Tab-separated table of C-alpha atoms in Angstrom:
chain	number	residue	atom	x	y	z
A	183	MET	CA	6.004	21.721	-0.656
A	184	ARG	CA	9.163	20.291	0.804
A	185	LEU	CA	9.432	16.310	1.018
A	186	ALA	CA	12.161	13.925	2.359
A	187	ILE	CA	12.360	10.315	1.320
A	188	HIS	CA	12.788	7.831	3.481
A	189	GLY	CA	14.365	4.300	1.238
A	190	TYR	CA	15.543	4.959	-1.926
A	191	GLY	CA	15.120	1.864	-3.505
A	192	ALA	CA	13.365	2.210	-7.014
A	193	THR	CA	10.418	3.666	-6.079
A	194	GLY	CA	12.445	6.034	-3.632
A	195	HIS	CA	14.251	7.122	-7.314
A	196	TYR	CA	10.961	7.477	-9.004
A	197	VAL	CA	9.788	9.738	-6.152
A	198	HIS	CA	12.531	12.065	-6.651
A	199	GLU	CA	12.238	12.055	-10.419
A	200	LEU	CA	8.403	12.924	-10.482
A	201	ALA	CA	9.123	15.712	-7.968
A	202	PRO	CA	12.478	17.156	-7.856
A	203	ASP	CA	11.806	20.615	-7.007
A	204	ALA	CA	10.145	19.144	-3.371
A	205	VAL	CA	12.538	16.607	-2.605
A	206	VAL	CA	14.826	18.096	-0.057
A	207	ALA	CA	16.469	15.307	1.518
A	208	VAL	CA	16.608	11.748	1.041
A	209	ILE	CA	17.634	9.207	3.998
A	210	ASP	CA	19.052	5.696	2.766
A	211	LYS	CA	22.361	3.841	4.223
A	212	THR	CA	23.814	3.572	0.905
A	213	LYS	CA	23.867	7.627	0.612
A	214	THR	CA	23.490	7.469	-3.512
A	215	ALA	CA	21.372	9.944	-3.746
A	216	GLU	CA	22.444	13.138	-5.571
A	217	ARG	CA	21.512	16.594	-6.487
A	218	VAL	CA	20.221	16.426	-2.515
A	219	PRO	CA	21.467	16.032	0.822
A	220	SER	CA	21.646	12.201	1.854
A	221	TYR	CA	21.613	10.951	5.133
A	222	GLY	CA	22.079	7.302	6.902
A	223	THR	CA	19.318	8.172	9.032
A	224	LEU	CA	16.695	10.552	9.919
A	225	ALA	CA	18.537	11.535	13.150
A	226	GLU	CA	21.359	12.896	10.968
A	227	MET	CA	18.755	15.123	8.617
A	228	THR	CA	19.056	18.891	9.705
A	229	GLU	CA	16.455	19.936	6.542
A	230	SER	CA	12.799	20.455	7.963
A	231	VAL	CA	10.402	19.098	5.647
A	232	ASP	CA	6.394	19.679	5.307
A	233	ALA	CA	6.139	15.425	5.143
A	234	ILE	CA	8.625	12.131	4.803
A	235	ILE	CA	7.903	9.708	2.527
A	236	ASP	CA	8.447	6.176	3.245
A	237	PHE	CA	9.303	3.378	1.113
A	238	SER	CA	12.166	1.648	2.569
A	239	HIS	CA	11.676	-1.364	5.697
A	240	PRO	CA	9.877	-2.401	8.411
A	241	SER	CA	12.879	-3.042	10.647
A	242	LEU	CA	13.080	0.830	10.147
A	243	LEU	CA	9.153	1.876	11.506
A	244	PRO	CA	10.630	2.849	15.294
A	245	ASP	CA	12.727	5.492	13.977
A	246	LEU	CA	10.188	6.735	11.101
A	247	LEU	CA	7.687	7.157	13.732
A	248	ALA	CA	9.724	8.104	16.473
A	249	TYR	CA	11.013	11.131	13.951
A	250	GLY	CA	7.370	12.101	13.176
A	251	ILE	CA	6.396	12.784	16.612
A	252	LYS	CA	9.221	14.268	17.914
A	253	THR	CA	9.411	17.139	14.802
A	254	LYS	CA	5.211	16.764	13.716
A	255	THR	CA	5.865	15.606	10.451
A	256	PRO	CA	3.544	14.086	8.591
A	257	LEU	CA	4.238	10.189	7.071
A	258	VAL	CA	3.071	8.788	4.225
A	259	ILE	CA	4.067	5.461	4.905
A	260	ALA	CA	3.908	2.823	1.729
A	261	THR	CA	6.221	0.215	2.954
A	262	THR	CA	4.881	-3.327	3.422
A	263	GLY	CA	5.540	-6.453	5.158
A	264	PHE	CA	4.245	-4.902	8.632
A	265	SER	CA	3.306	-7.216	11.437
A	266	GLU	CA	0.007	-6.670	12.976
A	267	ALA	CA	1.928	-5.054	16.329
A	268	GLU	CA	3.665	-2.661	13.946
A	269	LEU	CA	0.556	-1.670	12.189
A	270	GLN	CA	-0.953	-1.270	15.792
A	271	THR	CA	2.051	1.311	16.617
A	272	ILE	CA	1.601	3.095	13.449
A	273	ARG	CA	-2.408	3.535	14.733
A	274	ASP	CA	-0.889	4.834	18.021
A	275	ALA	CA	1.394	7.383	16.751
A	276	SER	CA	-1.126	8.749	14.079
A	277	THR	CA	-3.215	9.999	17.341
A	278	GLN	CA	-0.239	12.595	17.634
A	279	ILE	CA	0.472	13.297	13.685
A	280	PRO	CA	-1.018	12.766	10.663
A	281	ILE	CA	-0.090	9.260	8.541
A	282	PHE	CA	-1.005	8.168	5.869
A	283	GLN	CA	-0.671	4.335	5.688
A	284	SER	CA	-1.203	2.103	2.632
A	285	TYR	CA	0.161	-1.184	1.007
A	286	ASN	CA	-0.570	0.242	-2.232
A	287	MET	CA	-0.602	3.808	-3.804
A	288	SER	CA	-2.531	3.429	-6.516
A	289	PHE	CA	-5.884	5.269	-7.553
A	290	GLY	CA	-6.770	1.964	-9.512
A	291	ILE	CA	-6.292	-0.240	-6.709
A	292	ALA	CA	-8.836	2.816	-4.796
A	293	MET	CA	-11.207	2.424	-8.069
A	294	MET	CA	-10.997	-1.772	-7.255
A	295	GLN	CA	-12.085	-1.638	-3.788
A	296	GLN	CA	-15.199	0.525	-4.877
A	297	LEU	CA	-15.665	-1.962	-7.557
A	298	LEU	CA	-15.675	-4.840	-4.764
A	299	LYS	CA	-17.957	-2.934	-2.318
A	300	THR	CA	-20.480	-3.228	-5.030
A	301	LEU	CA	-20.121	-6.175	-6.307
A	302	VAL	CA	-19.769	-8.532	-3.294
A	303	PRO	CA	-23.167	-7.939	-1.778
A	304	LEU	CA	-24.627	-8.623	-5.341
A	305	ALA	CA	-22.791	-11.858	-5.663
A	306	GLY	CA	-23.662	-14.431	-2.796
A	307	ALA	CA	-23.985	-17.406	-5.255
A	308	PHE	CA	-20.278	-16.433	-6.237
A	309	ASP	CA	-17.351	-18.328	-4.681
A	310	ILE	CA	-14.451	-15.423	-4.642
A	311	GLU	CA	-10.927	-16.237	-4.923
A	312	LEU	CA	-7.753	-13.821	-5.030
A	313	LEU	CA	-4.624	-13.862	-7.388
A	314	GLU	CA	-1.861	-12.060	-6.944
A	315	LYS	CA	1.216	-11.700	-9.190
A	316	HIS	CA	5.122	-10.022	-8.492
A	317	HIS	CA	8.642	-9.979	-9.507
A	318	ASN	CA	10.838	-12.631	-8.312
A	319	GLN	CA	12.142	-10.213	-5.749
A	320	LYS	CA	9.354	-9.897	-3.217
A	321	VAL	CA	9.830	-12.044	-0.102
A	322	ASP	CA	6.382	-11.268	1.411
A	323	ALA	CA	3.425	-13.455	0.400
A	324	PRO	CA	0.261	-12.704	-0.204
A	325	SER	CA	0.939	-9.046	-1.271
A	326	GLY	CA	0.034	-6.145	1.581
A	327	THR	CA	-2.485	-5.223	-1.557
A	328	ALA	CA	-4.184	-8.383	-1.463
A	329	GLU	CA	-4.789	-8.838	2.093
A	330	LEU	CA	-6.258	-5.214	1.809
A	331	LEU	CA	-8.691	-6.629	-1.084
A	332	LEU	CA	-9.121	-9.575	1.308
A	333	ARG	CA	-10.451	-7.259	4.151
A	334	THR	CA	-12.824	-5.519	1.643
A	335	ILE	CA	-13.973	-8.101	0.621
A	336	GLN	CA	-14.158	-9.409	4.608
A	337	ASP	CA	-16.286	-6.408	5.420
A	338	LEU	CA	-18.909	-7.012	2.873
A	339	ARG	CA	-18.757	-11.223	3.356
A	340	ASN	CA	-18.367	-13.836	6.193
A	341	VAL	CA	-15.146	-15.314	4.220
A	342	GLN	CA	-12.008	-17.187	5.610
A	343	PRO	CA	-8.910	-16.948	3.344
A	344	VAL	CA	-7.628	-20.307	2.390
A	345	TYR	CA	-3.778	-20.461	1.572
A	346	GLU	CA	-3.075	-24.098	0.393
A	347	ARG	CA	-5.041	-26.550	-0.348
A	348	GLU	CA	-2.507	-29.514	-0.506
A	349	SER	CA	-2.499	-30.501	2.731
A	350	THR	CA	-6.425	-30.978	3.050
A	351	ARG	CA	-7.781	-32.659	-0.098
A	352	GLU	CA	-10.896	-31.306	0.933
A	353	LYS	CA	-13.321	-29.750	-1.831
A	354	ARG	CA	-14.323	-26.194	-1.014
A	355	GLU	CA	-16.643	-24.683	1.276
A	356	PRO	CA	-18.903	-21.669	0.141
A	357	ASN	CA	-17.450	-19.555	3.138
A	358	GLU	CA	-14.071	-19.682	1.620
A	359	ILE	CA	-11.783	-17.543	-0.269
A	360	GLY	CA	-8.550	-18.560	-2.006
A	361	MET	CA	-5.302	-16.950	-1.653
A	362	HIS	CA	-2.844	-17.122	-4.371
A	363	SER	CA	0.302	-16.160	-4.799
A	364	MET	CA	2.931	-16.592	-8.070
A	365	ARG	CA	6.417	-14.517	-7.992
A	366	GLY	CA	8.126	-14.363	-11.279
A	367	GLY	CA	10.761	-12.063	-14.011
A	368	THR	CA	9.659	-8.311	-13.121
A	369	ILE	CA	6.034	-8.595	-12.904
A	370	PHE	CA	5.507	-4.981	-10.775
A	371	GLY	CA	2.560	-5.915	-9.598
A	372	GLU	CA	-1.268	-7.816	-10.437
A	373	HIS	CA	-4.201	-8.300	-8.215
A	374	GLU	CA	-7.121	-10.301	-9.522
A	375	VAL	CA	-10.162	-11.203	-7.922
A	376	LEU	CA	-12.187	-14.117	-9.440
A	377	PHE	CA	-16.275	-14.552	-9.060
A	378	ALA	CA	-16.787	-18.138	-10.074
A	379	GLY	CA	-20.603	-18.926	-10.392
A	380	VAL	CA	-22.164	-21.810	-12.044
A	381	ASP	CA	-21.502	-21.315	-16.119
A	382	GLU	CA	-20.093	-18.187	-15.388
A	383	LEU	CA	-17.275	-15.991	-14.317
A	384	ILE	CA	-16.635	-12.196	-13.282
A	385	GLU	CA	-13.128	-11.124	-13.239
A	386	ILE	CA	-11.959	-7.965	-11.708
A	387	LYS	CA	-8.468	-7.571	-12.548
A	388	HIS	CA	-5.674	-4.491	-11.615
A	389	THR	CA	-2.197	-4.248	-13.573
A	390	ALA	CA	0.709	-1.970	-12.726
A	391	LEU	CA	2.966	-1.092	-15.133
A	392	SER	CA	5.429	0.524	-13.874
A	393	LYS	CA	6.428	1.395	-10.138
A	394	LYS	CA	5.768	4.894	-10.949
A	395	VAL	CA	2.065	4.697	-10.113
A	396	PHE	CA	2.891	3.729	-6.388
A	397	ALA	CA	5.445	6.692	-6.553
A	398	SER	CA	3.145	9.036	-7.987
A	399	GLY	CA	-0.035	7.914	-5.840
A	400	ALA	CA	2.667	8.924	-2.760
A	401	ILE	CA	3.142	11.931	-4.160
A	402	LYS	CA	-0.348	13.065	-4.588
A	403	ALA	CA	-1.190	11.616	-0.866
A	404	ALA	CA	1.744	13.721	1.028
A	405	GLU	CA	0.291	16.947	-0.739
A	406	ALA	CA	-3.015	15.828	0.526
A	407	LEU	CA	-1.846	15.044	4.215
A	408	ILE	CA	-0.002	18.103	5.199
A	409	GLN	CA	-3.041	19.874	5.247
A	410	LYS	CA	-4.484	17.201	7.372
A	411	SER	CA	-5.019	17.362	11.189
A	412	ALA	CA	-3.637	14.434	13.393
A	413	GLY	CA	-4.853	10.490	12.294
A	414	LEU	CA	-4.717	7.714	10.096
A	415	TYR	CA	-5.907	8.154	6.516
A	416	THR	CA	-6.197	5.490	3.521
A	417	LEU	CA	-7.189	5.996	0.263
A	418	GLU	CA	-10.777	5.965	0.972
A	419	THR	CA	-10.122	8.835	4.042
A	420	LEU	CA	-7.591	11.071	3.064
A	421	TYR	CA	-9.024	12.598	-0.005
A	422	THR	CA	-12.259	15.500	0.872
A	423	GLN	CA	-14.181	16.408	-1.762
A	424	GLU	CA	-11.745	19.482	-2.077
A	425	ASP	CA	-9.208	17.667	-2.435
A	426	SER	CA	-10.336	15.464	-5.328
A	427	HIS	CA	-8.137	17.892	-7.703
A	428	VAL	CA	-5.263	15.840	-6.789
A	429	ILE	CA	-6.272	12.643	-7.559
A	430	ASN	CA	-6.789	13.109	-11.587
């Protein structure tokens, strides 16, 4: 497998560290990559690749999609913070090429989604709150993963997100789900879903201990994606039974 890394921040570096023989090019304006050709833009890249792993910035999405469509290259898009309009451009592009897009590459989060699908229908009498914690350099809030978990819950229960309560000063309604964001230090990422009932609590929590978990998940997603036809894939839809070995 031949990979290009689009965006060479901390997670992009980990992709390179974990798959040194597969990575044949890096695209990043800093051009700081070592041991492989480094380009400022995708248009400058001369290597042919089987897939591109993107950990860049939403502003670079148009160039990424245009290159993928032009060269028929599968894309693993792990950048966060897209607007609904930008997500629609990804959906549109996926009619022409295979695209995997997720705000979280860890399989632990995929397992957490499966747990929610079991628990939410059983917990009708419980209030649900969602808390996420990240490092002090993160600019978007709530996190894309928190929004992903919210959508999973909303598919199962009619709840409306409440992002702040200070301005309303009203008691909580049963159909609300509180969304809470904390920022500090070097927290890689924590997501917790709290089910609060009468005199009892249930908590489901995922903690990322390193950004390597996201890099590893992106590499495995690329391995599976290059076998796929055009379409938009997620952690829930990318892996078939035949692909299951790659997630172990």
